[in-house]
Amino acid sequence: NHNNNHNNHHNNTKNNNHSHIGSSAFQVSPTNTTTAIPIVSLRAPGLRSTVVRGWCGNGHASQGNLSSPAEAKKLAQQAVACNGTSVCWFRLPLVDGGVAAVSTHLPSLPAVQGAVAQAKQAAETGVLPSNATGALRVAATAMQSCLMWNVIYHPLELGPFVQVSRSFAFYPYEIFEWDTFFGALMLAVDQKALPVALSSLIQVVKGKTLGPNLDGHGFVPGYNKGGRWLSEDRTERPVGAQVLLWIWQRWGDLQLRWLLELLYDDLFDWHAWLWAQRRAPPLQLAVPGSDPCVLPGQGPDAPLWCKPSWGMGHLQGARFESLDNSPMYDAPPGYDLWNASTFRMRLFDVGQSAAIVAECEALAKLADVLGKDDDARTLRSRQQELGALIQQHMWDDGLGVFANVLVNGTLYPRISPTSFYPMLAGIATASQARRMVDEWLTRRDRFCVPKTPQAWPFDHNEPTTTTTRA
C-alpha cells in the first residue's frame, strides 16, 4: 500500500500539471498474496483502458486487469509467478493528465486524492527550515522540495530513502553512495526532515558488500539496487563518516547515539577495505580500481559469482569510483592508465587520497564518542601518515594547486574540483589554500567562483591568463 500511495502521489501531481508523462508505474509484492490484503480497484476517466501490462523482476512479462476488485487481486497473485520473492511492475495506460489509483483500503478515487493532497501539504510545510528567511528561505524551499520529490520507499529496504533522481527508478531503483549521503546531509539541515535523512543513511550504509573474502568486511558499494544488483567491484568517494559526524554534532542532543552504534562498524569496515585495497606502491597513495568478483584465491579468469556491473574489471569501472568520465582520467600520450593485472589505475588520485584522510578524522571522532580508543589511535595515525604523503607528492608548486600523480612519480596537472579536497581534509597549509583560492577557485578563466556576492557577475574587462593547464 505504501508503494501504491507513492505512485498515487505521482499521479496526483500529474493532474496538477507538474508532469505530462503518459503512464505511471506501480507495483505489487508477494506480501499482498500471503496476507490476503483486499485490493480495491479504482478507475477514472483518465484511464484509457483497464488492461495493464508489465514485467516481473525475473524478466517474465505480466498482464492484468483493473476492471474489478477480483481482477485487481490477480495482479498481486502474479507476484507468486515471480518466484515468490520478486516484484511485479505494471504500467498504467494513462492519458495525459489522467489520474488513477490502486489502494488497499480507500473506497474511492476522491478519497485517495484527498489523502495524498493532505499528506503532500503536511510534508511540504514540515520540511521547510524554520530559521530560514527571505531569499535563503526560497532557496531552502527549492532544495527541500527537490529532495522530498526524490524520496521513495520500496519493500526491499527497511525504510524510505532519497534517490539521486526518480529517473533512476528502474530495476527496481538505485541508491548511489555519495549522492545518497549528500541527500541525507541536505535533508538533515532541518529537524523535521531528519527522520528521512537518518533512514537514508541507514539504507545506504547497510547496503555494504560482503567484501573480497566474502566475510562481511566489505565496503559501501557505488550503487545498490535493493541487493539484487550492486557494484561488487567498486565504491565511490568515502564521505559517510563525515556526514554522520555532522549530523551527530548538529543533532546529538536528540539522543542519536544509537545511530552511531548502528553504523560505525560498517563505516570502519569500509575504511579498512579502502586502506587495504585502494592504496598502491610505491607512494602508498589512493588509486581508483574495479575488481572482478571472483572467489578468494582464484585467478582473474575464474567464473564471476556476482552480476557484473558496468565496466567491472576495466578502466571505466575505476572511473566510476571517482568522477566517472572526468578528463583528469584521460591518459597522457604514450601512457597506459590501466593495469589489467591489478585492476587499478596507474594514477594516484588526490581526491580519493584526501577523502580517505577526511574520513579518518571523522571516524576517529566517532570512535571517541563510542569509547573505541584503539580505533581512534589507528585512524589518527593513518590520517597523519596519508596526509603527509599527499603533501610530499601531490602539491604542484609551479601551478599552486594539488594534482594527481602518475605511478612513475610525475605530477599530472589535469586540474578538477578534487584538487581542492586537501583543503577539506585539513592537509593544505594556509599559504597553499590562499594560492588555490586566488589562482584557481576565484579566477574567472578557471573555476570562476566569486569571492563575494557583490563580485558576480565578473567584470568582463578583468585580465586573464593564457597559461592555464586544466
mmCIF file of C-alpha atoms in Angstrom, residues 102-303:
data_model
loop_
_atom_site.group_PDB
_atom_site.id
_atom_site.type_symbol
_atom_site.label_atom_id
_atom_site.label_comp_id
_atom_site.label_asym_id
_atom_site.label_seq_id
_atom_site.Cartn_x
_atom_site.Cartn_y
_atom_site.Cartn_z
ATOM 1 C CA VAL A 102 -4.850 1.353 -6.678
ATOM 2 C CA SER A 103 -5.482 1.239 -2.934
ATOM 3 C CA THR A 104 -5.882 -1.495 -0.339
ATOM 4 C CA HIS A 105 -8.448 0.363 1.789
ATOM 5 C CA LEU A 106 -9.615 3.742 0.458
ATOM 6 C CA PRO A 107 -13.044 3.362 -1.217
ATOM 7 C CA SER A 108 -12.891 5.960 -3.997
ATOM 8 C CA LEU A 109 -10.602 7.998 -6.183
ATOM 9 C CA PRO A 110 -11.515 11.311 -4.430
ATOM 10 C CA ALA A 111 -10.644 9.679 -1.099
ATOM 11 C CA VAL A 112 -7.220 8.700 -2.416
ATOM 12 C CA GLN A 113 -6.661 12.161 -3.885
ATOM 13 C CA GLY A 114 -7.669 13.788 -0.624
ATOM 14 C CA ALA A 115 -5.324 11.608 1.411
ATOM 15 C CA VAL A 116 -2.436 12.281 -0.968
ATOM 16 C CA ALA A 117 -3.098 16.045 -1.014
ATOM 17 C CA GLN A 118 -3.222 16.176 2.784
ATOM 18 C CA ALA A 119 -0.006 14.184 3.158
ATOM 19 C CA LYS A 120 1.702 16.264 0.490
ATOM 20 C CA GLN A 121 0.786 19.534 2.182
ATOM 21 C CA ALA A 122 1.975 18.274 5.553
ATOM 22 C CA ALA A 123 5.261 17.068 4.073
ATOM 23 C CA GLU A 124 5.957 20.277 2.164
ATOM 24 C CA THR A 125 5.284 22.532 5.137
ATOM 25 C CA GLY A 126 7.037 20.190 7.538
ATOM 26 C CA VAL A 127 10.413 20.115 5.801
ATOM 27 C CA LEU A 128 10.906 23.862 5.368
ATOM 28 C CA PRO A 129 13.725 25.153 7.592
ATOM 29 C CA SER A 130 12.112 27.163 10.363
ATOM 30 C CA ASN A 131 15.071 29.528 10.746
ATOM 31 C CA ALA A 132 15.307 30.496 7.066
ATOM 32 C CA THR A 133 14.042 33.892 5.929
ATOM 33 C CA GLY A 134 13.945 35.894 2.716
ATOM 34 C CA ALA A 135 15.981 34.640 -0.216
ATOM 35 C CA LEU A 136 17.520 31.955 1.969
ATOM 36 C CA ARG A 137 14.076 30.535 2.689
ATOM 37 C CA VAL A 138 13.281 30.470 -1.032
ATOM 38 C CA ALA A 139 16.492 28.551 -1.723
ATOM 39 C CA ALA A 140 15.835 26.162 1.165
ATOM 40 C CA THR A 141 12.292 25.562 -0.047
ATOM 41 C CA ALA A 142 13.535 24.711 -3.536
ATOM 42 C CA MET A 143 16.219 22.383 -2.169
ATOM 43 C CA GLN A 144 13.922 20.530 0.208
ATOM 44 C CA SER A 145 11.144 20.250 -2.384
ATOM 45 C CA CYS A 146 13.541 18.630 -4.866
ATOM 46 C CA LEU A 147 14.845 16.302 -2.177
ATOM 47 C CA MET A 148 11.401 15.253 -0.983
ATOM 48 C CA TRP A 149 10.265 14.595 -4.552
ATOM 49 C CA ASN A 150 13.116 12.101 -4.820
ATOM 50 C CA VAL A 151 12.268 10.332 -1.549
ATOM 51 C CA ILE A 152 10.727 6.922 -2.247
ATOM 52 C CA TYR A 153 10.014 3.708 -0.399
ATOM 53 C CA HIS A 154 10.480 0.132 -1.551
ATOM 54 C CA PRO A 155 9.837 -3.044 0.480
ATOM 55 C CA LEU A 156 13.357 -4.281 -0.275
ATOM 56 C CA GLU A 157 14.624 -1.571 2.085
ATOM 57 C CA LEU A 158 13.953 -1.035 5.780
ATOM 58 C CA GLY A 159 12.594 2.469 5.296
ATOM 59 C CA PRO A 160 12.270 5.418 2.894
ATOM 60 C CA PHE A 161 15.349 6.929 1.271
ATOM 61 C CA VAL A 162 16.299 9.778 -1.035
ATOM 62 C CA GLN A 163 17.389 8.875 -4.565
ATOM 63 C CA VAL A 164 19.672 10.893 -6.784
ATOM 64 C CA SER A 165 16.775 11.131 -9.240
ATOM 65 C CA ARG A 166 13.465 9.419 -9.917
ATOM 66 C CA SER A 167 14.689 8.810 -13.435
ATOM 67 C CA PHE A 168 16.904 6.104 -11.911
ATOM 68 C CA ALA A 169 13.862 4.268 -10.516
ATOM 69 C CA PHE A 170 14.412 1.077 -12.501
ATOM 70 C CA TYR A 171 15.394 -2.488 -11.658
ATOM 71 C CA PRO A 172 13.836 -1.537 -9.233
ATOM 72 C CA TYR A 173 15.615 1.633 -8.046
ATOM 73 C CA GLU A 174 19.148 2.901 -7.446
ATOM 74 C CA ILE A 175 20.958 4.003 -4.288
ATOM 75 C CA PHE A 176 24.182 5.721 -5.294
ATOM 76 C CA GLU A 177 26.707 6.005 -2.470
ATOM 77 C CA TRP A 178 27.830 9.598 -2.085
ATOM 78 C CA ASP A 179 24.731 11.001 -3.812
ATOM 79 C CA THR A 180 22.607 9.433 -1.057
ATOM 80 C CA PHE A 181 24.944 10.655 1.688
ATOM 81 C CA PHE A 182 24.756 14.196 0.319
ATOM 82 C CA GLY A 183 20.976 13.961 0.028
ATOM 83 C CA ALA A 184 20.812 12.882 3.678
ATOM 84 C CA LEU A 185 23.122 15.744 4.636
ATOM 85 C CA MET A 186 20.898 18.324 2.942
ATOM 86 C CA LEU A 187 17.725 16.841 4.417
ATOM 87 C CA ALA A 188 19.269 16.890 7.896
ATOM 88 C CA VAL A 189 19.601 20.667 7.851
ATOM 89 C CA ASP A 190 16.157 20.864 9.446
ATOM 90 C CA GLN A 191 14.870 18.680 12.261
ATOM 91 C CA LYS A 192 11.513 17.986 10.624
ATOM 92 C CA ALA A 193 13.219 16.240 7.712
ATOM 93 C CA LEU A 194 15.655 14.406 9.981
ATOM 94 C CA PRO A 195 13.766 11.059 10.034
ATOM 95 C CA VAL A 196 14.082 10.702 6.250
ATOM 96 C CA ALA A 197 17.741 11.751 6.424
ATOM 97 C CA LEU A 198 18.520 9.107 9.044
ATOM 98 C CA SER A 199 16.581 6.452 7.157
ATOM 99 C CA SER A 200 18.554 7.281 4.004
ATOM 100 C CA LEU A 201 21.824 6.949 5.913
ATOM 101 C CA ILE A 202 20.821 3.549 7.209
ATOM 102 C CA GLN A 203 19.768 2.212 3.809
ATOM 103 C CA VAL A 204 22.978 3.246 2.033
ATOM 104 C CA VAL A 205 25.375 2.050 4.769
ATOM 105 C CA LYS A 206 23.578 -1.243 5.338
ATOM 106 C CA GLY A 207 23.990 -1.996 1.636
ATOM 107 C CA LYS A 208 27.645 -2.810 2.433
ATOM 108 C CA THR A 209 29.067 -5.666 0.380
ATOM 109 C CA LEU A 210 30.390 -8.967 1.717
ATOM 110 C CA GLY A 211 33.927 -7.904 0.856
ATOM 111 C CA PRO A 212 36.676 -9.562 -1.204
ATOM 112 C CA ASN A 213 36.880 -12.544 1.190
ATOM 113 C CA LEU A 214 33.078 -12.867 1.433
ATOM 114 C CA ASP A 215 33.359 -12.470 5.213
ATOM 115 C CA GLY A 216 31.131 -9.428 5.691
ATOM 116 C CA HIS A 217 34.007 -6.954 5.957
ATOM 117 C CA GLY A 218 33.263 -5.142 2.734
ATOM 118 C CA PHE A 219 32.517 -1.633 1.559
ATOM 119 C CA VAL A 220 29.588 0.610 0.743
ATOM 120 C CA PRO A 221 29.057 -0.015 -2.991
ATOM 121 C CA GLY A 222 28.955 2.724 -5.582
ATOM 122 C CA TYR A 223 25.372 1.720 -6.338
ATOM 123 C CA ASN A 224 22.877 -0.712 -4.906
ATOM 124 C CA LYS A 225 19.615 -1.850 -6.471
ATOM 125 C CA GLY A 226 17.893 -3.422 -3.494
ATOM 126 C CA GLY A 227 20.619 -6.005 -3.042
ATOM 127 C CA ARG A 228 19.706 -7.576 -6.387
ATOM 128 C CA TRP A 229 22.437 -5.785 -8.264
ATOM 129 C CA LEU A 230 25.198 -3.747 -6.696
ATOM 130 C CA SER A 231 28.701 -2.714 -7.628
ATOM 131 C CA GLU A 232 30.685 -5.520 -6.031
ATOM 132 C CA ASP A 233 33.774 -4.180 -7.830
ATOM 133 C CA ARG A 234 33.937 -0.594 -6.595
ATOM 134 C CA THR A 235 32.817 2.073 -4.183
ATOM 135 C CA GLU A 236 32.685 5.864 -4.661
ATOM 136 C CA ARG A 237 34.155 8.784 -2.729
ATOM 137 C CA PRO A 238 34.089 7.898 1.003
ATOM 138 C CA VAL A 239 32.046 10.593 2.755
ATOM 139 C CA GLY A 240 29.778 8.564 5.081
ATOM 140 C CA ALA A 241 31.610 9.166 8.362
ATOM 141 C CA GLN A 242 31.838 12.885 7.627
ATOM 142 C CA VAL A 243 28.090 13.121 7.038
ATOM 143 C CA LEU A 244 27.282 11.030 10.109
ATOM 144 C CA LEU A 245 29.601 13.178 12.267
ATOM 145 C CA TRP A 246 27.979 16.377 11.018
ATOM 146 C CA ILE A 247 24.516 15.075 11.852
ATOM 147 C CA TRP A 248 25.703 13.925 15.280
ATOM 148 C CA GLN A 249 27.276 17.300 16.034
ATOM 149 C CA ARG A 250 24.143 19.163 14.945
ATOM 150 C CA TRP A 251 21.512 16.869 16.489
ATOM 151 C CA GLY A 252 23.403 14.870 19.115
ATOM 152 C CA ASP A 253 21.163 16.296 21.827
ATOM 153 C CA LEU A 254 18.334 14.261 20.281
ATOM 154 C CA GLN A 255 19.871 11.081 21.690
ATOM 155 C CA LEU A 256 21.254 9.777 18.387
ATOM 156 C CA ARG A 257 23.977 7.635 19.917
ATOM 157 C CA TRP A 258 22.041 4.588 18.697
ATOM 158 C CA LEU A 259 22.685 5.742 15.129
ATOM 159 C CA LEU A 260 26.442 5.878 15.710
ATOM 160 C CA GLU A 261 26.387 2.415 17.262
ATOM 161 C CA LEU A 262 24.329 1.102 14.337
ATOM 162 C CA LEU A 263 26.578 2.423 11.566
ATOM 163 C CA TYR A 264 30.094 2.804 12.995
ATOM 164 C CA ASP A 265 31.316 -0.768 12.443
ATOM 165 C CA ASP A 266 30.157 -0.754 8.823
ATOM 166 C CA LEU A 267 31.850 2.591 8.172
ATOM 167 C CA PHE A 268 35.056 1.325 9.798
ATOM 168 C CA ASP A 269 34.930 -1.814 7.612
ATOM 169 C CA TRP A 270 34.583 0.431 4.576
ATOM 170 C CA HIS A 271 37.621 2.463 5.648
ATOM 171 C CA ALA A 272 39.649 -0.700 6.362
ATOM 172 C CA TRP A 273 38.823 -2.030 2.875
ATOM 173 C CA LEU A 274 39.924 1.255 1.281
ATOM 174 C CA TRP A 275 43.147 1.272 3.293
ATOM 175 C CA ALA A 276 43.977 -2.306 2.279
ATOM 176 C CA GLN A 277 42.626 -2.405 -1.277
ATOM 177 C CA ARG A 278 42.885 1.115 -2.691
ATOM 178 C CA ARG A 279 46.409 2.235 -1.795
ATOM 179 C CA ALA A 280 49.257 1.181 -4.035
ATOM 180 C CA PRO A 281 53.046 1.215 -4.126
ATOM 181 C CA PRO A 282 55.388 2.880 -4.439
ATOM 182 C CA LEU A 283 53.843 6.035 -2.951
ATOM 183 C CA GLN A 284 51.069 4.334 -0.915
ATOM 184 C CA LEU A 285 48.538 6.922 -2.066
ATOM 185 C CA ALA A 286 44.998 6.045 -3.183
ATOM 186 C CA VAL A 287 44.295 4.693 -6.655
ATOM 187 C CA PRO A 288 40.860 4.041 -8.228
ATOM 188 C CA GLY A 289 40.099 0.430 -9.105
ATOM 189 C CA SER A 290 37.496 -2.058 -10.270
ATOM 190 C CA ASP A 291 37.802 -5.674 -9.088
ATOM 191 C CA PRO A 292 36.112 -8.613 -10.847
ATOM 192 C CA CYS A 293 34.081 -10.637 -8.343
ATOM 193 C CA VAL A 294 35.900 -13.970 -8.333
ATOM 194 C CA LEU A 295 36.078 -16.275 -5.335
ATOM 195 C CA PRO A 296 39.019 -15.687 -2.962
ATOM 196 C CA GLY A 297 42.173 -17.443 -4.099
ATOM 197 C CA GLN A 298 41.034 -17.915 -7.692
ATOM 198 C CA GLY A 299 42.563 -16.213 -10.690
ATOM 199 C CA PRO A 300 41.035 -13.334 -12.676
ATOM 200 C CA ASP A 301 39.732 -15.746 -15.320
ATOM 201 C CA ALA A 302 37.613 -17.682 -12.797
ATOM 202 C CA PRO A 303 33.809 -17.518 -13.119
#
